[in-house]
Short mmCIF file of C-alpha atoms in Angstrom, two decimals:
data_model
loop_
_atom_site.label_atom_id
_atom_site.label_comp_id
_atom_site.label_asym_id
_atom_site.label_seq_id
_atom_site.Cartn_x
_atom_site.Cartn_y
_atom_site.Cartn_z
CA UNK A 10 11.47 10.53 9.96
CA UNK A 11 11.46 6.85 7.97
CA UNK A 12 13.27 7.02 5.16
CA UNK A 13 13.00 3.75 2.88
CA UNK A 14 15.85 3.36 -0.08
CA UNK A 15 15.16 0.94 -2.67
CA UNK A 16 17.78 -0.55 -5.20
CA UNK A 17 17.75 -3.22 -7.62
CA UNK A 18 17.79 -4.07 -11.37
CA UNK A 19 15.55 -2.84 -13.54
CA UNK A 20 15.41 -5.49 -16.29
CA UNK A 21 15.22 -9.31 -15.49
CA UNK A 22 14.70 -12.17 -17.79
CA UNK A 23 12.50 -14.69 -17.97
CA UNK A 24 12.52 -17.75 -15.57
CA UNK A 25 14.99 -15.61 -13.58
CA UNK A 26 14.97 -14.19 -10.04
CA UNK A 27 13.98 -10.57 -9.14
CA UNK A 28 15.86 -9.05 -6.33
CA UNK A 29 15.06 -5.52 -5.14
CA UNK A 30 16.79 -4.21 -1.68
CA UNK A 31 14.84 -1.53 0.92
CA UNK A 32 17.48 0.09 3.03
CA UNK A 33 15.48 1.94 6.08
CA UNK A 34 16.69 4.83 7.84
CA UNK A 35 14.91 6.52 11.10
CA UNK A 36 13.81 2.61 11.93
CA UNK A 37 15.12 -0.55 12.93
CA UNK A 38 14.29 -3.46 10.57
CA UNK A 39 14.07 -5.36 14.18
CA UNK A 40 11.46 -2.87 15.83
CA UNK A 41 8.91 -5.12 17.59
CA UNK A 42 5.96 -3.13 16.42
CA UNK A 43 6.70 -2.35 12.52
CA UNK A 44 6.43 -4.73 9.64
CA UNK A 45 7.97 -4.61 6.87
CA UNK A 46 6.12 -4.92 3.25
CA UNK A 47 6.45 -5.27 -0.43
CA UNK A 48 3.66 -4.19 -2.39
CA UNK A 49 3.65 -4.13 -6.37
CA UNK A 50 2.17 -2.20 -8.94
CA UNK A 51 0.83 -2.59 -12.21
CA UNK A 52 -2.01 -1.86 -14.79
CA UNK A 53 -3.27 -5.45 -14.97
CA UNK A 54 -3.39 -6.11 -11.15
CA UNK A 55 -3.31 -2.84 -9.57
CA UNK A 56 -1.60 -2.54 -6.00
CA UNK A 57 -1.02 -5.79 -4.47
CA UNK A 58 0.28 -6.40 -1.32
CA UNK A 59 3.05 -9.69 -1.49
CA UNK A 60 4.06 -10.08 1.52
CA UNK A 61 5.93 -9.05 4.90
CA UNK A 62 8.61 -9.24 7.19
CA UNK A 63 8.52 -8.89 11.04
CA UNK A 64 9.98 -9.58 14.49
CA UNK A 65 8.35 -10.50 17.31
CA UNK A 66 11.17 -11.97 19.35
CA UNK A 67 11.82 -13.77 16.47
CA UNK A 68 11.74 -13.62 12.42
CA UNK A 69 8.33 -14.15 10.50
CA UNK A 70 7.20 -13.77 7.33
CA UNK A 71 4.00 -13.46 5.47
CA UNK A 72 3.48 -14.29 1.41
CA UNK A 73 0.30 -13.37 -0.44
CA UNK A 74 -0.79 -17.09 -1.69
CA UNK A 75 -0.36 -15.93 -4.95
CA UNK A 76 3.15 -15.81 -5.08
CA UNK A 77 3.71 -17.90 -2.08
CA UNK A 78 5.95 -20.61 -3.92
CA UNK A 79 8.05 -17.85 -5.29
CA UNK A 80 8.66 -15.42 -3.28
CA UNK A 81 11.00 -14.44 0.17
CA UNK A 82 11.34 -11.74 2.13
CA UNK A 83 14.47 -11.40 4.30
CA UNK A 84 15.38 -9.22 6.92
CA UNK A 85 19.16 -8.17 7.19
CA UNK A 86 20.34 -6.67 10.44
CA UNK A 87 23.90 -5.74 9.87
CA UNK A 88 22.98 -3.28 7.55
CA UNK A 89 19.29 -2.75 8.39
CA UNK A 90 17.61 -3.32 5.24
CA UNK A 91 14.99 -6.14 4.01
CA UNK A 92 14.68 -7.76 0.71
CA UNK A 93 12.05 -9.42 -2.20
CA UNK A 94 13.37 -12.13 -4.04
CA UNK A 95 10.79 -13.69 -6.21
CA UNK A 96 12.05 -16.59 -8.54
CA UNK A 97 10.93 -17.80 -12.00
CA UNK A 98 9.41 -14.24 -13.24
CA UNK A 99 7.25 -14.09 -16.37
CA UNK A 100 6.37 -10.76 -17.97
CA UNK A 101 3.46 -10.64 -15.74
CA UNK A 102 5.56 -10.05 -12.89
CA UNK A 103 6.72 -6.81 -14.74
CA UNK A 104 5.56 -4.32 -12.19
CA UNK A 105 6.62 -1.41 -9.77
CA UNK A 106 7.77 -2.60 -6.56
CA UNK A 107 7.26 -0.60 -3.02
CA UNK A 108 8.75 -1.13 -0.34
CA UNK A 109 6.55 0.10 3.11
CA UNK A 110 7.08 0.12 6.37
CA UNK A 111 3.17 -0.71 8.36
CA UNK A 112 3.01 0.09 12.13
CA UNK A 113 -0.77 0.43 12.27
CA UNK A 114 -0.83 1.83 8.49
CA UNK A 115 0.78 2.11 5.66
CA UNK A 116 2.51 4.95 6.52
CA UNK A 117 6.11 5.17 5.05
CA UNK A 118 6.56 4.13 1.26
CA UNK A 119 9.88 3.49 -0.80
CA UNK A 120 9.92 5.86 -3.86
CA UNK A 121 9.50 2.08 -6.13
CA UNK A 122 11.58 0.08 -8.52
CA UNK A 123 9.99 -0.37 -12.16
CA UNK A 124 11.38 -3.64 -12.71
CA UNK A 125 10.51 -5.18 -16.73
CA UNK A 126 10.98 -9.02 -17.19
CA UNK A 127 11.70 -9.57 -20.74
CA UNK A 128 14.23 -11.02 -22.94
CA UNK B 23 -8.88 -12.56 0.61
CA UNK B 24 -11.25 -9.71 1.71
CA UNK B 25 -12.49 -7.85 -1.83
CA UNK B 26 -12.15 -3.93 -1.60
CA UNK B 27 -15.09 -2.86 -4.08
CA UNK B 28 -14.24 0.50 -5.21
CA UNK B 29 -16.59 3.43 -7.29
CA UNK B 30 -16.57 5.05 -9.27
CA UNK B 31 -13.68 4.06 -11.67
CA UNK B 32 -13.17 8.07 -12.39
CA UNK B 33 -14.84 11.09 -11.06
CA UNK B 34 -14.74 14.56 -12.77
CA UNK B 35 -15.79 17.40 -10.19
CA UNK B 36 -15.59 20.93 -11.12
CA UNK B 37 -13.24 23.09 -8.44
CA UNK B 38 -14.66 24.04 -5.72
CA UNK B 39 -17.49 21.22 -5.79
CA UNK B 40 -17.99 18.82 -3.67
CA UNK B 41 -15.85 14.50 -4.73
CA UNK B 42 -17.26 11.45 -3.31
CA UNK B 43 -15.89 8.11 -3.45
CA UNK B 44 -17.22 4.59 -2.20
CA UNK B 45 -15.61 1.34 -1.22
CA UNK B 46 -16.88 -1.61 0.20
CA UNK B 47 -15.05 -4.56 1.78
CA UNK B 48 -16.48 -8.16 1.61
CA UNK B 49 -16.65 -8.67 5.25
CA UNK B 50 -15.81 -6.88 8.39
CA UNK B 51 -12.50 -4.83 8.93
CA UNK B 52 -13.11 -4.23 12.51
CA UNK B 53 -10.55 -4.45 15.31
CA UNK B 54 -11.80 -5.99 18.35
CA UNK B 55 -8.72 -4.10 19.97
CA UNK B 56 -9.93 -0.73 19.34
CA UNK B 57 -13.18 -1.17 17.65
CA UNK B 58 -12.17 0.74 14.67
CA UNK B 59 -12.14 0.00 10.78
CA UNK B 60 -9.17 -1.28 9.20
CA UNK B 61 -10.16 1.14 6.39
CA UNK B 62 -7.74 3.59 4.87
CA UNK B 63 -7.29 6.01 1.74
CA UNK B 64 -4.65 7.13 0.25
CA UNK B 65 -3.83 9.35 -2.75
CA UNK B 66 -1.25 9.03 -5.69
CA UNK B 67 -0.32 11.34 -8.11
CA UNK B 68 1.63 10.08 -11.25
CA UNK B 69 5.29 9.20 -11.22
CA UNK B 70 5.19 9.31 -6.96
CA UNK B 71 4.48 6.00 -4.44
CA UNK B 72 0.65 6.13 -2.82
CA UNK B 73 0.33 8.62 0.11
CA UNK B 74 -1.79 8.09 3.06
CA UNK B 75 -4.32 10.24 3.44
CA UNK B 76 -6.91 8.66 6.01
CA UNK B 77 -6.03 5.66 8.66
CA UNK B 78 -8.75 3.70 10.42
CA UNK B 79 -11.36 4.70 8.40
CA UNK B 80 -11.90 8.25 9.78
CA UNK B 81 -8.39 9.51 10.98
CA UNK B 82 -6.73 12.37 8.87
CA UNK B 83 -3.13 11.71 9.30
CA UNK B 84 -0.82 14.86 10.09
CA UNK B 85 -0.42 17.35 7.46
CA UNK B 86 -3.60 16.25 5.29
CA UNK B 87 -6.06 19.03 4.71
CA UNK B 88 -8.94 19.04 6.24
CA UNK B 89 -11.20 19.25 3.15
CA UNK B 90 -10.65 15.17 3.17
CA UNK B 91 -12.76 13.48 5.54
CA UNK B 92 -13.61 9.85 5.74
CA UNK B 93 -16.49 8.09 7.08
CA UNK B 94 -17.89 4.48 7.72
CA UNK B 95 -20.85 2.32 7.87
CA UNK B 96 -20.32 -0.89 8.32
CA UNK B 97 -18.69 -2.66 5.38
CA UNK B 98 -19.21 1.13 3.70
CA UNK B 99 -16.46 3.43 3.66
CA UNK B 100 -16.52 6.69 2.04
CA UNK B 101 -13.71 9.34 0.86
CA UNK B 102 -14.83 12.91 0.76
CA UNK B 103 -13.53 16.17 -0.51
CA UNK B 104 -15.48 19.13 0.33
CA UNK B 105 -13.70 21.56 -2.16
CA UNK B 106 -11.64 20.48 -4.98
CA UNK B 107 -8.68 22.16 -5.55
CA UNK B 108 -6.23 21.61 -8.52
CA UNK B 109 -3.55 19.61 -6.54
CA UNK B 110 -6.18 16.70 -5.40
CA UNK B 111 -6.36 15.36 -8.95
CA UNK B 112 -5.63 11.91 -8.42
CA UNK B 113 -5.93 7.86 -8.33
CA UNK B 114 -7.47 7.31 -4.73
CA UNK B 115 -7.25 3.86 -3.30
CA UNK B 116 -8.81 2.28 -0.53
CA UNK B 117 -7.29 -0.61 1.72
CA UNK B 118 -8.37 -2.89 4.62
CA UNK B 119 -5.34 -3.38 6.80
CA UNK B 120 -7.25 -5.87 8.84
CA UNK B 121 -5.89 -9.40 7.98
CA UNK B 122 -3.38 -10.66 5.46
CA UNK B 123 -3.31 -10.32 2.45
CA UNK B 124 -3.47 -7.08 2.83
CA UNK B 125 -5.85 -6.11 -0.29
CA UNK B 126 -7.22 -2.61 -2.10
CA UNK B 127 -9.65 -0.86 -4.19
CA UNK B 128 -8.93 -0.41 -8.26
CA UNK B 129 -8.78 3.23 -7.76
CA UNK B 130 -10.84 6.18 -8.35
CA UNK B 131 -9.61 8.73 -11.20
CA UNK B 132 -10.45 11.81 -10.30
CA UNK B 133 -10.42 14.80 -12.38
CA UNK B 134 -11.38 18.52 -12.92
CA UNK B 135 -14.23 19.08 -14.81
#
């Protein structure tokens, strides 16, 4: 059974840079045939997917264009766990954020860090 | 970006009746590889991540009751409940997982009448 852990702050300032972890359990953040998501909540813009992580004999990543020049996802083996960093946050990134593991659907889902950008 | 068109907004069925809801993607979500929508539904209750309910369109994943079905039509995708019972009240979502971004519906409240 996946199990995805999220941590991470829950308040982050303007113009700063949101981090949130996803440690995954019953996986391998190097299986060839899983990627590895964030996906964010909120009123405003409902679910939207922001990108992915994946290896196919090597690293890729995939950013929604709307966050493309802010935003990285990276993979860590040694403790087999992936991680959103999006930079410069306004108070419209204020949002839940999901981790999810996709291997031909969404299937597995972190329980989601309510992260609040303000002062 | 494909658009996922979602209706109705919110839904109030009376137990025991009969819950529809529509989506409609902008273009195909069809996979050559297994000539099957890129379609699914899932279901979130407050407080709690979304849960799948229904992959490729059609396919009730393990554990789902069977009073969900889904079905297709081209670009049309529909979520049905046969019988509502108390614990379906819900947001429903649909998604294409066809091509990045990955995009979804606004939801569909649905309630007890």
């Amino acid at each position: 059974q996946v199990q995805l852990q999220q941590s991470g702050p829950g308040l982050v300032k303007p113009s700063q840079t949101l981090s949130v972890t996803c440690a995954i359990s019953g996986d391998s953040v190097s299986s060839n045939s899983a990627t590895w998501n964030w996906i964010r909540q909120s009123p405003s813009r409902g679910l939207e997917w922001l990108g992915r992580t994946y290896y196919r004999s090597q690293w890729s990543a995939d950013y929604a264009v709307s966050v493309k020049s802010r935003i990285t996802i990276t993979p860590d083996t040694s403790k087999n766990q992936f991680s959103l960093q999006l930079s410069s946050v306004t108070p419209e990134d204020t949002a839940i954020y999901y981790c999810v593991r996709q291997q031909a659907g969404f299937h597995y889902w972190g329980r989601g860090t309510l992260v609040t950008v303000s002062s | 970006d494909i658009v996922m068109t979602q209706s109705p907004d919110s839904l109030a069925v009376s137990l025991g009746e009969r819950a529809t809801i529509n989506c409609k993607s902008s273009q195909s979500v069809l996979y050559s590889g297994n000539n099957k929508n890129c379609l699914a539904w899932f279901q979130q209750r407050p407080g709690q991540p979304p849960k799948l309910l229904i992959n490729w369109a059609s396919t009730r994943e393990s554990g789902v009751p069977d009073r969900f079905s889904g079905s297709e039509s081209g670009t049309d995708f529909t979520l049905t409940i046969s019988s509502l019972q108390a614990e379906d009240v819900a947001v429903y979502y649909c998604q294409q997982f066809h091509s990045p971004p990955y995009t979804f519906g606004r939801g569909t409240k649905l309630e007890t009448k």
